mmCIF file of C-alpha atoms in Angstrom:
data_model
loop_
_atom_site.group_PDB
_atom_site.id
_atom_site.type_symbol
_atom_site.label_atom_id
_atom_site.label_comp_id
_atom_site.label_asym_id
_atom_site.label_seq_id
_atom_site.Cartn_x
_atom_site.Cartn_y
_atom_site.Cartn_z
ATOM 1 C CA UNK A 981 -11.804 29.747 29.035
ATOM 2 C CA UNK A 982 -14.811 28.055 30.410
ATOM 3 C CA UNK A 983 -14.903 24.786 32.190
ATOM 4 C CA UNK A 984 -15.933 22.330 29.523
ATOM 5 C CA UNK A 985 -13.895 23.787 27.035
ATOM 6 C CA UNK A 986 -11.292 23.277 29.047
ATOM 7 C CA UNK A 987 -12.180 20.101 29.865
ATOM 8 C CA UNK A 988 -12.681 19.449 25.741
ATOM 9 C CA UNK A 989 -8.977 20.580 25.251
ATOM 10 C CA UNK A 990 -7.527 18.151 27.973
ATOM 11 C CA UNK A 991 -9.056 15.369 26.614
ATOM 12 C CA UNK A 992 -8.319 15.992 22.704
ATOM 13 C CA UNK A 993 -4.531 16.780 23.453
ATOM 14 C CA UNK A 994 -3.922 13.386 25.415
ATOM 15 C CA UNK A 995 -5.685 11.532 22.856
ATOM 16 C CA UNK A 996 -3.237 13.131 20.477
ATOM 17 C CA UNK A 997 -0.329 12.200 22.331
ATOM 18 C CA UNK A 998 -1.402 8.897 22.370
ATOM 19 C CA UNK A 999 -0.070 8.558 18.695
ATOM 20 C CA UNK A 1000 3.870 10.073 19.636
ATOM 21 C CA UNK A 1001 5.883 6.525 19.469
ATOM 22 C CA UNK A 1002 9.323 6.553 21.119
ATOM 23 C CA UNK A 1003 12.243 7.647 18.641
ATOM 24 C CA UNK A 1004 9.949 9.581 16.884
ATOM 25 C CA UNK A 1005 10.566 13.387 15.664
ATOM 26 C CA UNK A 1006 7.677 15.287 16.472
ATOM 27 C CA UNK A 1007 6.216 18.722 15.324
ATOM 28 C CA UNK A 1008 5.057 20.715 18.416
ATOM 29 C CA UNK A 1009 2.203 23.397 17.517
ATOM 30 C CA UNK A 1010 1.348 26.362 18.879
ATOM 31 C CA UNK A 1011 -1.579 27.558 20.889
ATOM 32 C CA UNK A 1012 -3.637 26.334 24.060
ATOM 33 C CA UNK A 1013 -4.552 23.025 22.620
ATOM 34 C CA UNK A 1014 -1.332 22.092 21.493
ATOM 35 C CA UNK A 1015 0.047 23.548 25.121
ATOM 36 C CA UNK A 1016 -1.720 21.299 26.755
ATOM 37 C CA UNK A 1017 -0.396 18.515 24.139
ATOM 38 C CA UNK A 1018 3.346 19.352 25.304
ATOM 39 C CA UNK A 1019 2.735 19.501 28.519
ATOM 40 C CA UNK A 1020 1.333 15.798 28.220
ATOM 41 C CA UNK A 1021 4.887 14.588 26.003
ATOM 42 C CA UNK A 1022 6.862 15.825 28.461
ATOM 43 C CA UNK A 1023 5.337 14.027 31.257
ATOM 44 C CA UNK A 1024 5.279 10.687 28.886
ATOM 45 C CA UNK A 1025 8.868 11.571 28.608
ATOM 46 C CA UNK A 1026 9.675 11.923 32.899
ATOM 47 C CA UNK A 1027 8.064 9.126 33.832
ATOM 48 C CA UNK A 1028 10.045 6.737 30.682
ATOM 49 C CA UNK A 1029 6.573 5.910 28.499
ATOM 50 C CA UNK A 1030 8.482 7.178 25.847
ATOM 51 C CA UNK A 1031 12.007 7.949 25.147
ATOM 52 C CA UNK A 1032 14.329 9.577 22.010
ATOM 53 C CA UNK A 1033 11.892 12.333 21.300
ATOM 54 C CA UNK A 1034 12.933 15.177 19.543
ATOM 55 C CA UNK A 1035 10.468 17.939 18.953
ATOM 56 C CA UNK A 1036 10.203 20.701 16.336
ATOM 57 C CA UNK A 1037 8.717 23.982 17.723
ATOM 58 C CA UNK A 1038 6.599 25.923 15.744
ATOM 59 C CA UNK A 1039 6.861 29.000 17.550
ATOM 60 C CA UNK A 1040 8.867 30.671 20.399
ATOM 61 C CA UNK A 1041 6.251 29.655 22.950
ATOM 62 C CA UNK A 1042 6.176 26.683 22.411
ATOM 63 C CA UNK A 1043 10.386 26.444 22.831
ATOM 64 C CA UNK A 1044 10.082 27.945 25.982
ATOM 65 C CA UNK A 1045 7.754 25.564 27.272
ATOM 66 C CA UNK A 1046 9.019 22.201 25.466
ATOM 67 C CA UNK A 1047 12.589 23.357 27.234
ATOM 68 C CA UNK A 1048 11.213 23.568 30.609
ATOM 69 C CA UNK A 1049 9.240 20.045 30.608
ATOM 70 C CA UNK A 1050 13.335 18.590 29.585
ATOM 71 C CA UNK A 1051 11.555 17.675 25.391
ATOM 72 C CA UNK A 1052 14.856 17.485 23.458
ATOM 73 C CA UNK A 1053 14.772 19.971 20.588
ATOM 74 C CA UNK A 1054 16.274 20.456 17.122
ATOM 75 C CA UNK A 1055 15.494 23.147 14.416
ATOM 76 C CA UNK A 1056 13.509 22.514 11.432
ATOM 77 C CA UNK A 1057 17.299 22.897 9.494
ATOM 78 C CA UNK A 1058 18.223 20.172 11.815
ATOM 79 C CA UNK A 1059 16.306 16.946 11.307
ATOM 80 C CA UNK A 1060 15.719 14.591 8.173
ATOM 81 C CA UNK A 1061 12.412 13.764 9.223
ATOM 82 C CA UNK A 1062 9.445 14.418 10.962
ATOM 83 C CA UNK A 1063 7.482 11.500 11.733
ATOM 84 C CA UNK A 1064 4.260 13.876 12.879
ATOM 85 C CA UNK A 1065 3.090 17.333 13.822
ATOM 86 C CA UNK A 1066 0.215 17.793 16.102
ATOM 87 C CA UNK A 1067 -1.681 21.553 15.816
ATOM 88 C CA UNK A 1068 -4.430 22.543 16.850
ATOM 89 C CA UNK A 1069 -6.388 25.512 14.622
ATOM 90 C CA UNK A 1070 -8.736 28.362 14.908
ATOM 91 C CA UNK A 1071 -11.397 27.105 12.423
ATOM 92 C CA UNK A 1072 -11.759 23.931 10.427
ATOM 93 C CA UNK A 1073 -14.080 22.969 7.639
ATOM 94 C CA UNK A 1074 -15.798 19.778 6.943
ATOM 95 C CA UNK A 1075 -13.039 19.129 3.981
ATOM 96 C CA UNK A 1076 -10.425 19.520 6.415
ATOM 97 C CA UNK A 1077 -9.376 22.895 4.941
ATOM 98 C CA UNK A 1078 -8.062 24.724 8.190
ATOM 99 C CA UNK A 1079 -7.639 28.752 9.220
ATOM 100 C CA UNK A 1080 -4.500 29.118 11.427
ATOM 101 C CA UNK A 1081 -2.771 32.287 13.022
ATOM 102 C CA UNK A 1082 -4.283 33.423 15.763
ATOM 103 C CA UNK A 1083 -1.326 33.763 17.372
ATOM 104 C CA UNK A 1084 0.857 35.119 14.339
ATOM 105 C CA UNK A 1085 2.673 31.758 14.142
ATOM 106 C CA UNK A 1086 1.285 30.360 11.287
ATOM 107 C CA UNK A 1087 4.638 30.238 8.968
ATOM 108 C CA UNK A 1088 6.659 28.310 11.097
ATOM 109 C CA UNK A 1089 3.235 25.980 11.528
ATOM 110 C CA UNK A 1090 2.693 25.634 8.029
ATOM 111 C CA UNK A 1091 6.192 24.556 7.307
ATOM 112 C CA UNK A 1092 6.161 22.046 10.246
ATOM 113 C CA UNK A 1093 2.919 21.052 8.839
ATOM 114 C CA UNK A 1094 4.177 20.459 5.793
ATOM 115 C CA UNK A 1095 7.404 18.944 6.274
ATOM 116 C CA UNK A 1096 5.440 15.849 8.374
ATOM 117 C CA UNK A 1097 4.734 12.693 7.373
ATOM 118 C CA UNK A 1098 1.317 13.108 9.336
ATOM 119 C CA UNK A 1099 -0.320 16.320 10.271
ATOM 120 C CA UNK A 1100 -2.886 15.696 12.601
ATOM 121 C CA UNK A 1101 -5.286 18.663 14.369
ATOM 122 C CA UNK A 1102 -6.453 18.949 17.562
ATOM 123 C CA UNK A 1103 -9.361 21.225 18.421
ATOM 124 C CA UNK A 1104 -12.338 21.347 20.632
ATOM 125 C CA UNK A 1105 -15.765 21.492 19.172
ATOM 126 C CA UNK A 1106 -16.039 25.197 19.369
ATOM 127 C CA UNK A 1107 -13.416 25.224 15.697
ATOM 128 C CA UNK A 1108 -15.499 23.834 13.585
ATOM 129 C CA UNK A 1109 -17.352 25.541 10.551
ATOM 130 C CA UNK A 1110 -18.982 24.630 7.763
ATOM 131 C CA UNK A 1111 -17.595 28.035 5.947
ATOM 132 C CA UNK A 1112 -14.164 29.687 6.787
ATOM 133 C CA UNK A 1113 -13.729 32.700 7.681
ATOM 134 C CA UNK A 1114 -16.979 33.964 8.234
ATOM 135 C CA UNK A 1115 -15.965 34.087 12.450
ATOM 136 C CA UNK A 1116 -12.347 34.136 12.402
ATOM 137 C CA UNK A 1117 -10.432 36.454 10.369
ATOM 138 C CA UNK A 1118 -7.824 35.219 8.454
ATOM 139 C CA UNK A 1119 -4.469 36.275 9.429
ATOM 140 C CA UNK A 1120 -1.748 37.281 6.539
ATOM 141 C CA UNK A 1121 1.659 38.030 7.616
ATOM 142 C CA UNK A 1122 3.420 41.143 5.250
ATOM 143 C CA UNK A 1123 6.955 42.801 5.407
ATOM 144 C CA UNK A 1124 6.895 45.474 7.369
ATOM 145 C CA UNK A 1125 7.426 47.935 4.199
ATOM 146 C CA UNK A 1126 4.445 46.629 2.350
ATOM 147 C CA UNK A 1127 1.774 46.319 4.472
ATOM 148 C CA UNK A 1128 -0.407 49.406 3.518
ATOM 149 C CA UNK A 1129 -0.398 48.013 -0.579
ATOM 150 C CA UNK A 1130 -0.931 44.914 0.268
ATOM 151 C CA UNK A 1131 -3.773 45.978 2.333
ATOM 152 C CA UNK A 1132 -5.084 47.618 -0.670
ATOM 153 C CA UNK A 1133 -4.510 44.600 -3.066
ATOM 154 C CA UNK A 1134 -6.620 42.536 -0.746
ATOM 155 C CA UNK A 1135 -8.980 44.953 -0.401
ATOM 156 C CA UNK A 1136 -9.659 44.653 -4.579
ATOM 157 C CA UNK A 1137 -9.762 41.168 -3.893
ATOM 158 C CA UNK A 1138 -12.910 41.564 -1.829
ATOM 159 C CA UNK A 1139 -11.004 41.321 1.897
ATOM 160 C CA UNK A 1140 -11.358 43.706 4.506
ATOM 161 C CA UNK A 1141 -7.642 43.632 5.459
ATOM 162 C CA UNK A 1142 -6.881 45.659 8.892
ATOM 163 C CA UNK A 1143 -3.530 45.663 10.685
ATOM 164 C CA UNK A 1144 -3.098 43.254 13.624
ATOM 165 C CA UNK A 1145 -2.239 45.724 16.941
ATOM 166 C CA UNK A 1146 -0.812 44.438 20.053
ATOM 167 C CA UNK A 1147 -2.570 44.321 23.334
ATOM 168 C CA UNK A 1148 -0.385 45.770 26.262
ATOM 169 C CA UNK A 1149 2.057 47.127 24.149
ATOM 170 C CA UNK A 1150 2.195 49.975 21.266
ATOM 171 C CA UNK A 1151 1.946 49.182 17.728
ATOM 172 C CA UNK A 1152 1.227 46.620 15.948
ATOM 173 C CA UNK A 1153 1.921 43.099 16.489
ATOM 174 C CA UNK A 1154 5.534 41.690 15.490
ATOM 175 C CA UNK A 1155 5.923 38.040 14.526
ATOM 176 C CA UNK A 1156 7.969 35.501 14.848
ATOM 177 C CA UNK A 1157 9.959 36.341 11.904
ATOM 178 C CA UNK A 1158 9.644 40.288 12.429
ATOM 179 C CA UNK A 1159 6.959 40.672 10.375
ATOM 180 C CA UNK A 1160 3.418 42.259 11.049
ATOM 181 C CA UNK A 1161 -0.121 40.849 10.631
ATOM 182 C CA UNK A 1162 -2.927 41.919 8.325
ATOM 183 C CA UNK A 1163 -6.273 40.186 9.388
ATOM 184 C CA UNK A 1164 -8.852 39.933 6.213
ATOM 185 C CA UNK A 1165 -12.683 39.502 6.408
ATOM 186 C CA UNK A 1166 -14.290 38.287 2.913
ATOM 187 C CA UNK A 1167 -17.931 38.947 2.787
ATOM 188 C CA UNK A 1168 -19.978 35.802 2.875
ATOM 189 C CA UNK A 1169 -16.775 33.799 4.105
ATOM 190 C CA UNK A 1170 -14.142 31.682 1.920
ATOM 191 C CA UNK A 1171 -15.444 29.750 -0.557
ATOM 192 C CA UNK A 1172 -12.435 28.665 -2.164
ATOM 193 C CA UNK A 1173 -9.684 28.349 -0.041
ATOM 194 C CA UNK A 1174 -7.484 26.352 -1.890
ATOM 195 C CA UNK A 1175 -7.491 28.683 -4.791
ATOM 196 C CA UNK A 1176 -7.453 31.820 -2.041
ATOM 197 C CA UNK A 1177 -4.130 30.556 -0.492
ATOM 198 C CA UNK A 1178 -2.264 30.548 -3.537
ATOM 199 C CA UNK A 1179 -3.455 33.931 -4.702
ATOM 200 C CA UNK A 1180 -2.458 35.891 -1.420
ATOM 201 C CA UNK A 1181 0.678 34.410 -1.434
ATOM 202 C CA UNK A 1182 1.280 35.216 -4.783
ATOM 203 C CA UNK A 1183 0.973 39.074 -3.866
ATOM 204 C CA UNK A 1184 4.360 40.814 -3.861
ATOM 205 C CA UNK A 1185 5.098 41.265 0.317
ATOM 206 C CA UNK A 1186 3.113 38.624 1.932
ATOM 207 C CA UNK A 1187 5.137 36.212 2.977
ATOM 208 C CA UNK A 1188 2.448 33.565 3.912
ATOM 209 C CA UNK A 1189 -1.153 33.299 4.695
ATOM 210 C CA UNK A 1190 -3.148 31.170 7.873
ATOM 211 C CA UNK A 1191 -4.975 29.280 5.050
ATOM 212 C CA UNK A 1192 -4.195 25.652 5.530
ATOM 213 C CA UNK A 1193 -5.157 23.392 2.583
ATOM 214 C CA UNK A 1194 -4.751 19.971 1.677
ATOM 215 C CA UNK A 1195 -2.204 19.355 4.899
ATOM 216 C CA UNK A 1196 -4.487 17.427 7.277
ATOM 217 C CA UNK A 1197 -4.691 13.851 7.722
ATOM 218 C CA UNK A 1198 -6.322 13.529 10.927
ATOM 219 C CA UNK A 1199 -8.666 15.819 13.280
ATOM 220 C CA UNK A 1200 -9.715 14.839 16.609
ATOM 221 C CA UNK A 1201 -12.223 16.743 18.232
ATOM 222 C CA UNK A 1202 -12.646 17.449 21.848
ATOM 223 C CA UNK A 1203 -16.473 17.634 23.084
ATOM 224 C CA UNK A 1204 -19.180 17.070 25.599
ATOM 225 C CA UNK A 1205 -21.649 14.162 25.799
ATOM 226 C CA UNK A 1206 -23.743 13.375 28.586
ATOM 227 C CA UNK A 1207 -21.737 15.964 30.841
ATOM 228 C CA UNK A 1208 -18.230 14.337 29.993
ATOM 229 C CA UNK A 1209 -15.497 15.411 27.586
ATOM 230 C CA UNK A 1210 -14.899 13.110 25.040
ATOM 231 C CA UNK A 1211 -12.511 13.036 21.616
ATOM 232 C CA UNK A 1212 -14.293 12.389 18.413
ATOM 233 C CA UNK A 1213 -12.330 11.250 15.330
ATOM 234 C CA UNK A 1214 -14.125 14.018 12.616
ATOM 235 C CA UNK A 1215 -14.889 12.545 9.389
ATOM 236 C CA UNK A 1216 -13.763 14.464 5.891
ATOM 237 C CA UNK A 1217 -16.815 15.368 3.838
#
């Protein structure tokens, strides 16, 4: 990771944790942004800024780390509420329609996601698109039986579907859940996402797609002026 984008990601997750409120349940994402986010709560959280937090993980890695900075945790089963989730994502379009998954999490995101009361995203200026899908490929997570025909149903669909491997290990990549990864290139990009995440889903073995739709309230966008890194609040078109 280079310098400034570093530098873009530092500065968009503490302006995100500027809107955790003590005694609030919050939904941790996944991913370096939201790292960096969690990392920033738990030092809110040492020095007494804010108090009665309890976070909602959306992925192993993010458990591990919330434990270690002391960030009280409960299970999704566990809480009534939660007051907001803050994610960052892997491409977002000028409606706020998001592509999440990069790092095979996106099931446990989407349900945090949806289960908040505000979802807000946090990404640096390098995630934004004005089509989806047409640098990122979108990540669909299958049972482990059905991944070769639901690679083929995609591929009459018009998606290049290929199986997700895993780098320093053999095979393919295992999720969360146990499931593997199909990631799908559309030619000329997603047009319709909100009409796309319904129809993967609806194909018998997939248990979710990294289409996001209609979720986000809020993205804040790290970036560069002038040499320094900034956070702008993105306007939906």
């Amino acid at each position: 990771m280079s310098d400034l984008q570093d530098q873009m990601k530092q500065a968009v997750a503490a302006a995100a944790t500027e809107q955790i409120q003590s005694g609030m349940v919050v939904g941790l994402g996944s991913g370096s942004t939201a790292a960096l986010m969690i990392q920033a709560l738990g030092a809110k959280l040492k020095s007494g800024e804010l108090r009665d937090i309890v976070g909602v993980t959306t992925s192993f890695q993010g458990e591990v780390l919330a434990a270690e900075l002391g960030i009280p945790l409960q299970s999704l089963n566990a809480v009534d509420r939660i007051d907001l989730a803050i994610d960052g994502a892997d491409e977002v379009d000028p409606s706020f329609q998001l592509i999440k998954g990069g790092g095979a999490c996106h099931v446990q995101e989407k349900l945090v996601a949806v289960r908040a009361q505000r979802f807000v995203v946090v990404v640096d200026s390098t995630k934004l698109v004005e089509t989806l899908n047409l640098g990122f490929l979108l990540p669909v997570e299958v049972m482990p039986s059905a991944w070769r025909q639901v690679q083929g149903q995609l591929r009459e669909m018009g998606g290049d579907a290929q199986l997700r491997m895993a780098v320093k290990k053999a095979g393919p990549v295992v999720t969360d859940q146990g499931n593997l990864v199909l990631d799908v290139k559309f030619a000329g990009g997603i047009s319709d996402p909100v009409n796309l995440e319904k129809e993967i889903n609806n194909l018998p073995g997939v248990l979710e797609n990294g289409l996001f739709v209609n979720i986000t309230d809020q993205v804040l966008v790290g970036e560069i002026k002038d040499g320094v890194a900034g956070v702008r609040d993105l306007v939906k078109r």
